[in-house]
GROMACS .gro file of C-alpha atoms in nm:
model
  176
    1MET     CA    1   0.015   0.006  -0.033
    2ASN     CA    2   0.119   0.342  -0.072
    3THR     CA    3   0.113   0.615   0.203
    4ALA     CA    4   0.180   0.967   0.181
    5THR     CA    5   0.225   1.234   0.425
    6THR     CA    6   0.048   1.570   0.332
    7ALA     CA    7   0.201   1.916   0.444
    8ASN     CA    8  -0.036   1.921   0.743
    9GLY     CA    9   0.076   1.553   0.844
   10GLN     CA   10  -0.205   1.388   0.716
   11ARG     CA   11  -0.172   1.032   0.633
   12ALA     CA   12  -0.322   0.899   0.305
   13SER     CA   13  -0.311   0.608   0.144
   14ARG     CA   14  -0.353   0.436  -0.203
   15GLY     CA   15  -0.547   0.141  -0.194
   16ASP     CA   16  -0.767   0.261   0.073
   17SER     CA   17  -1.090   0.429  -0.117
   18ARG     CA   18  -1.245   0.576   0.214
   19SER     CA   19  -0.998   0.799   0.319
   20ALA     CA   20  -0.759   0.806   0.025
   21LYS     CA   21  -0.701   1.114  -0.149
   22SER     CA   22  -0.559   1.148  -0.522
   23ASN     CA   23  -0.213   1.231  -0.572
   24PHE     CA   24  -0.292   1.575  -0.704
   25ASP     CA   25  -0.450   1.682  -0.389
   26ILE     CA   26  -0.203   1.515  -0.153
   27TYR     CA   27   0.033   1.757  -0.407
   28ARG     CA   28  -0.183   2.085  -0.382
   29GLU     CA   29  -0.179   2.006   0.022
   30GLY     CA   30   0.205   2.041  -0.025
   31GLY     CA   31   0.278   1.657   0.054
   32THR     CA   32   0.407   1.376  -0.142
   33THR     CA   33   0.403   1.044  -0.240
   34ARG     CA   34   0.677   0.757  -0.292
   35ASP     CA   35   0.555   0.745  -0.619
   36ILE     CA   36   0.543   1.107  -0.706
   37ARG     CA   37   0.926   1.150  -0.572
   38VAL     CA   38   1.047   0.900  -0.793
   39THR     CA   39   0.904   1.005  -1.075
   40VAL     CA   40   1.005   1.351  -1.001
   41ASN     CA   41   1.339   1.254  -0.933
   42LEU     CA   42   1.368   1.096  -1.267
   43VAL     CA   43   1.278   1.372  -1.454
   44LEU     CA   44   1.525   1.594  -1.265
   45VAL     CA   45   1.832   1.372  -1.247
   46ALA     CA   46   1.792   1.300  -1.617
   47ARG     CA   47   1.740   1.677  -1.658
   48ARG     CA   48   2.036   1.814  -1.476
   49TRP     CA   49   2.283   1.517  -1.600
   50ARG     CA   50   2.150   1.604  -1.956
   51SER     CA   51   2.266   1.974  -1.855
   52LEU     CA   52   2.545   1.949  -1.707
   53LEU     CA   53   2.670   1.734  -1.976
   54ASP     CA   54   2.581   1.956  -2.239
   55GLU     CA   55   2.711   2.210  -2.082
   56ARG     CA   56   3.093   2.088  -2.071
   57LEU     CA   57   3.045   1.896  -2.435
   58ARG     CA   58   2.981   2.270  -2.586
   59LEU     CA   59   3.315   2.352  -2.497
   60ILE     CA   60   3.446   2.057  -2.739
   61GLY     CA   61   3.160   2.207  -2.999
   62GLN     CA   62   2.948   1.870  -2.916
   63SER     CA   63   2.617   1.783  -2.744
   64SER     CA   64   2.470   1.506  -2.506
   65ALA     CA   65   2.224   1.432  -2.829
   66ARG     CA   66   2.520   1.409  -3.061
   67MET     CA   67   2.687   1.165  -2.789
   68GLU     CA   68   2.384   0.969  -2.812
   69ALA     CA   69   2.375   0.952  -3.160
   70LEU     CA   70   2.746   0.861  -3.220
   71ALA     CA   71   2.751   0.648  -2.952
   72ALA     CA   72   2.429   0.430  -3.081
   73ILE     CA   73   2.586   0.382  -3.422
   74LEU     CA   74   2.914   0.289  -3.279
   75ASN     CA   75   2.769   0.056  -3.091
   76SER     CA   76   2.518  -0.133  -3.333
   77PRO     CA   77   2.583  -0.450  -3.456
   78SER     CA   78   2.759  -0.394  -3.799
   79LEU     CA   79   2.597  -0.146  -4.061
   80SER     CA   80   2.230  -0.048  -3.886
   81ALA     CA   81   2.017   0.153  -4.085
   82GLN     CA   82   1.878   0.502  -3.965
   83VAL     CA   83   1.550   0.369  -3.881
   84ASP     CA   84   1.695   0.100  -3.642
   85ILE     CA   85   1.926   0.382  -3.470
   86ALA     CA   86   1.632   0.606  -3.432
   87LYS     CA   87   1.432   0.299  -3.281
   88ARG     CA   88   1.705   0.266  -3.067
   89LEU     CA   89   1.718   0.610  -2.918
   90ARG     CA   90   1.350   0.627  -2.908
   91ILE     CA   91   1.359   0.925  -3.138
   92GLU     CA   92   1.137   0.993  -3.458
   93GLY     CA   93   1.263   0.946  -3.788
   94PRO     CA   94   1.263   1.330  -3.905
   95THR     CA   95   1.491   1.392  -3.578
   96MET     CA   96   1.731   1.142  -3.653
   97THR     CA   97   1.750   1.243  -4.022
   98ARG     CA   98   1.845   1.616  -3.888
   99MET     CA   99   2.090   1.498  -3.662
  100LEU     CA  100   2.263   1.276  -3.918
  101ASP     CA  101   2.264   1.562  -4.170
  102THR     CA  102   2.486   1.773  -3.919
  103LEU     CA  103   2.690   1.450  -3.796
  104GLU     CA  104   2.756   1.381  -4.177
  105ALA     CA  105   2.854   1.720  -4.287
  106ASP     CA  106   3.092   1.724  -3.986
  107GLY     CA  107   3.245   1.416  -4.107
  108LEU     CA  108   3.183   1.240  -3.839
  109VAL     CA  109   2.900   0.996  -3.995
  110GLU     CA  110   2.882   0.784  -4.359
  111ARG     CA  111   2.548   0.727  -4.481
  112LEU     CA  112   2.623   0.411  -4.726
  113PRO     CA  113   2.354   0.261  -4.973
  114ASP     CA  114   2.209  -0.060  -4.842
  115PRO     CA  115   2.262  -0.328  -5.097
  116ALA     CA  116   1.966  -0.542  -5.021
  117ASP     CA  117   1.728  -0.206  -4.999
  118ARG     CA  118   1.851   0.093  -5.207
  119ARG     CA  119   1.612   0.330  -5.004
  120THR     CA  120   1.789   0.225  -4.664
  121LYS     CA  121   2.096   0.414  -4.565
  122GLN     CA  122   2.323   0.218  -4.363
  123LEU     CA  123   2.553   0.421  -4.064
  124ARG     CA  124   2.894   0.401  -4.010
  125VAL     CA  125   3.103   0.623  -3.791
  126THR     CA  126   3.402   0.758  -3.958
  127PRO     CA  127   3.759   0.771  -3.804
  128GLU     CA  128   3.716   1.160  -3.694
  129GLY     CA  129   3.373   1.041  -3.549
  130GLU     CA  130   3.544   0.795  -3.352
  131LYS     CA  131   3.779   1.029  -3.219
  132VAL     CA  132   3.525   1.317  -3.140
  133LEU     CA  133   3.363   1.082  -2.974
  134SER     CA  134   3.635   0.922  -2.737
  135ASP     CA  135   3.672   1.284  -2.671
  136ILE     CA  136   3.307   1.293  -2.540
  137PHE     CA  137   3.327   0.996  -2.376
  138ALA     CA  138   3.624   1.175  -2.185
  139ILE     CA  139   3.446   1.431  -2.045
  140ALA     CA  140   3.129   1.220  -1.973
  141ASP     CA  141   3.343   0.945  -1.785
  142ASP     CA  142   3.472   1.209  -1.545
  143LEU     CA  143   3.138   1.380  -1.467
  144ARG     CA  144   2.983   1.050  -1.430
  145GLU     CA  145   3.264   0.911  -1.226
  146ARG     CA  146   3.255   1.238  -0.974
  147LEU     CA  147   2.824   1.180  -0.963
  148LEU     CA  148   2.843   0.848  -0.860
  149VAL     CA  149   3.183   0.834  -0.595
  150GLY     CA  150   3.118   0.639  -0.288
  151VAL     CA  151   2.778   0.482  -0.434
  152ASP     CA  152   2.785   0.085  -0.385
  153HIS     CA  153   2.815  -0.144  -0.689
  154ASP     CA  154   2.510  -0.340  -0.555
  155ARG     CA  155   2.321  -0.021  -0.540
  156LEU     CA  156   2.387   0.059  -0.845
  157ASP     CA  157   2.300  -0.259  -1.002
  158GLN     CA  158   1.985  -0.224  -0.847
  159LEU     CA  159   1.924   0.101  -0.963
  160ASN     CA  160   2.022  -0.024  -1.343
  161GLU     CA  161   1.739  -0.338  -1.316
  162LEU     CA  162   1.482  -0.102  -1.195
  163LEU     CA  163   1.576   0.131  -1.478
  164VAL     CA  164   1.559  -0.122  -1.725
  165MET     CA  165   1.217  -0.244  -1.593
  166LEU     CA  166   1.077   0.082  -1.632
  167THR     CA  167   1.193   0.119  -1.983
  168GLY     CA  168   1.062  -0.172  -2.107
  169ARG     CA  169   0.712  -0.107  -1.952
  170LEU     CA  170   0.714   0.223  -2.129
  171ASP     CA  171   0.851   0.053  -2.448
  172ALA     CA  172   0.584  -0.210  -2.444
  173GLY     CA  173   0.314   0.025  -2.355
  174LEU     CA  174   0.160   0.075  -2.016
  175PRO     CA  175  -0.151  -0.117  -1.976
  176GLU     CA  176  -0.512   0.042  -1.928
   0.00000   0.00000   0.00000
């Protein structure tokens, strides 16, 4: 049962329809629930991490979005189609196309014709792209190390398991 404490100290629980308040009512009164805290904290951590990473990557003319695209292409099995990379990154095709246009113009990615389907382009990171991605990783690794210093490995493993499970649920579509 999910219990919550409102700002005035009242307790409310999910599952007890006699006294249960909605999350909105609890939040409006200055309270919170475990569920609200988890989702708000997920958003805040992701937003702050991306902001900090982008701030540092701008110094070398890069961004976290470019990092994600380059890393997904580099880490894909052999040559992967543009649509597969977009799905892996959970972004729309037109967004991926714009990103690839800039990466290709900067000489970091090549689009190669797919011998089996001329409508499809396969992607490959260029040697310059690998160098840039290595520089990006050096910055991200430093930040990540400083962020996670002192966090127990078992705790990180549990967090990763939870995040993978939540991602899977979101990808599968939430039940009605």
